[in-house]
Amino acid sequence: MQTSAQPSSTEENEISLGIGMGPLKFGASMDEVRALMGEPEEIEESEDDDEFEHQAWNYLEEGYSLYFDREDDYRLSCIETDHPGIRLYGEAIHGKSPEEIQALMKRHGHEQSEVEKMDTGEMRISYEKEMIDMYFDENELQFVNFGVFINEDLEVQWPA
């Protein structure tokens, strides 16, 4: 078994809605993220026709993609992960069913979800206010995409 430089504690993979994941906090600069995570295995630049100019830093071994938007001075604004240890509200969520995830969210006061079934059989459950999208395949949570909160005036709400 390979060991990575990062300790794989449960806190490290704990999603904090609107704040980040483990030690990664939304609003962190690229230098701060590099100090925490090391160099990404690959860096993707957005396409010219993308609505938002951004960079995605892919940490393939850890299963993280970190997004930095130019509009936000390239501060960390979104995380996508398929890490098997991801947790939300202290519960491991990877592989859980849509019903289990919706029940977990409901227990924590998040009831407004939007469900979309793709033609390919996958399913997405989104909580717009909470800025989180969860993707399922064969009724199991595969990966999560979540970002910094945005208020009704479309202003980014960086965590304090």
Coordinates of C-alpha atoms in Angstrom, one line a residue:
M1 CA 0.0 0.0 0.0
Q2 CA 1.3 3.4 -0.9
T3 CA 1.4 6.1 1.7
S4 CA 0.9 9.7 0.7
A5 CA 2.6 12.6 2.4
Q6 CA -0.8 13.7 3.7
P7 CA -2.2 11.9 6.8
S8 CA -5.5 10.3 5.8
S9 CA -7.5 11.3 8.9
T10 CA -11.3 11.5 8.8
E11 CA -11.2 15.2 9.4
E12 CA -9.1 15.7 6.3
N13 CA -12.0 14.4 4.1
E14 CA -14.8 16.1 6.1
I15 CA -16.8 18.4 3.8
S16 CA -17.8 21.6 5.5
L17 CA -20.5 23.2 3.3
G18 CA -19.5 26.7 2.2
I19 CA -16.2 26.4 4.0
G20 CA -14.1 23.7 2.3
M21 CA -12.8 20.2 3.1
G22 CA -10.6 19.4 6.0
P23 CA -7.7 21.9 6.0
L24 CA -8.6 23.2 2.5
K25 CA -10.6 26.4 3.0
F26 CA -12.4 28.2 0.2
G27 CA -10.7 31.5 -0.5
A28 CA -7.2 30.0 0.0
S29 CA -4.6 31.3 -2.5
M30 CA -2.8 28.9 -4.9
D31 CA 0.3 29.3 -2.7
E32 CA -1.6 28.3 0.4
V33 CA -3.1 25.3 -1.3
R34 CA 0.4 24.3 -2.7
A35 CA 1.8 24.5 0.8
L36 CA -1.0 22.2 2.1
M37 CA -1.3 19.7 -0.8
G38 CA 2.0 19.9 -2.7
E39 CA 2.2 20.2 -6.4
P40 CA -0.8 18.9 -8.4
E41 CA -0.2 16.0 -10.8
E42 CA -1.9 18.1 -13.5
I43 CA -3.2 21.6 -14.0
E44 CA -6.0 22.2 -16.5
E45 CA -6.8 25.6 -17.9
S46 CA -10.4 26.4 -18.9
E47 CA -11.3 26.5 -22.6
D48 CA -11.5 29.9 -24.3
D49 CA -15.3 29.5 -24.7
D50 CA -15.9 28.6 -21.0
E51 CA -18.1 31.0 -19.2
F52 CA -15.7 31.2 -16.2
E53 CA -12.0 31.3 -16.7
H54 CA -10.4 29.0 -14.2
Q55 CA -7.6 26.5 -13.4
A56 CA -8.3 23.0 -12.1
W57 CA -5.6 21.4 -10.1
N58 CA -5.9 17.7 -10.2
Y59 CA -4.5 15.5 -7.4
L60 CA -5.2 12.2 -9.1
E61 CA -3.8 9.9 -6.4
E62 CA -5.9 11.6 -3.7
G63 CA -9.0 11.9 -5.9
Y64 CA -9.3 15.7 -5.7
S65 CA -9.8 18.4 -8.2
L66 CA -9.5 22.0 -6.9
Y67 CA -10.9 24.9 -8.9
F68 CA -9.6 28.5 -8.9
D69 CA -11.6 31.1 -10.8
R70 CA -9.9 34.1 -12.4
E71 CA -12.9 36.2 -11.4
D72 CA -12.1 35.4 -7.7
D73 CA -8.4 36.3 -8.1
Y74 CA -7.6 32.6 -8.4
R75 CA -8.7 31.7 -4.9
L76 CA -10.0 28.2 -4.2
S77 CA -13.7 28.3 -4.9
C78 CA -14.7 24.7 -5.7
I79 CA -13.7 21.1 -4.8
E80 CA -14.6 18.0 -6.6
T81 CA -13.7 14.6 -5.1
D82 CA -14.3 10.9 -5.4
H83 CA -12.1 10.1 -2.4
P84 CA -13.5 6.9 -0.8
G85 CA -13.1 8.6 2.7
I86 CA -15.3 11.6 2.0
R87 CA -17.5 12.6 4.9
L88 CA -20.4 15.0 5.4
Y89 CA -21.7 15.8 8.9
G90 CA -19.3 13.2 10.3
E91 CA -20.8 10.4 8.2
A92 CA -18.9 8.5 5.4
I93 CA -21.0 9.1 2.2
H94 CA -19.1 7.5 -0.6
G95 CA -21.2 4.6 -2.0
K96 CA -24.4 5.7 -0.2
S97 CA -27.8 5.7 -2.0
P98 CA -29.6 8.8 -3.1
E99 CA -32.2 8.1 -0.4
E100 CA -29.5 7.9 2.3
I101 CA -27.9 11.1 1.2
Q102 CA -31.3 13.0 1.1
A103 CA -32.1 11.7 4.6
L104 CA -28.7 12.9 5.9
M105 CA -29.2 16.3 4.3
K106 CA -32.8 16.5 5.7
R107 CA -31.6 15.7 9.2
H108 CA -29.4 18.8 8.9
G109 CA -32.1 21.1 7.6
H110 CA -31.4 20.9 3.9
E111 CA -34.6 19.9 2.2
Q112 CA -34.5 21.8 -1.2
S113 CA -32.9 19.3 -3.6
E114 CA -33.1 19.0 -7.3
V115 CA -32.8 15.5 -8.8
E116 CA -31.7 15.0 -12.4
K117 CA -31.4 11.6 -14.1
M118 CA -28.9 11.6 -17.0
D119 CA -29.5 9.6 -20.2
T120 CA -26.4 7.5 -19.4
G121 CA -28.1 6.2 -16.2
E122 CA -26.3 8.4 -13.7
M123 CA -28.1 10.7 -11.4
R124 CA -27.3 14.1 -9.8
I125 CA -28.7 15.5 -6.7
S126 CA -28.1 19.2 -6.2
Y127 CA -28.6 21.5 -3.2
E128 CA -28.4 24.9 -4.8
K129 CA -28.4 27.0 -1.7
E130 CA -25.7 24.7 -0.1
M131 CA -23.7 24.7 -3.3
I132 CA -23.2 21.0 -3.5
D133 CA -23.8 18.5 -6.3
M134 CA -23.7 14.7 -5.7
Y135 CA -23.3 12.3 -8.5
F136 CA -24.6 8.7 -8.4
D137 CA -24.1 5.7 -10.6
E138 CA -26.0 2.5 -10.0
N139 CA -27.6 4.1 -6.9
E140 CA -24.2 4.7 -5.2
L141 CA -22.6 8.1 -4.6
Q142 CA -19.5 8.3 -6.8
F143 CA -18.3 11.9 -6.5
V144 CA -19.2 15.2 -5.0
N145 CA -18.7 18.8 -6.3
F146 CA -19.1 21.6 -3.8
G147 CA -18.2 25.2 -3.6
V148 CA -18.1 28.5 -1.7
F149 CA -21.5 29.9 -0.9
I150 CA -23.0 32.7 -3.1
N151 CA -25.8 35.0 -1.8
E152 CA -28.9 36.2 -3.5
D153 CA -27.0 39.1 -5.0
L154 CA -24.5 36.6 -6.6
E155 CA -21.8 37.7 -4.2
V156 CA -19.2 35.1 -3.1
Q157 CA -19.4 34.5 0.6
W158 CA -15.8 33.6 1.6
P159 CA -15.6 31.8 4.9
A160 CA -14.2 34.0 7.7

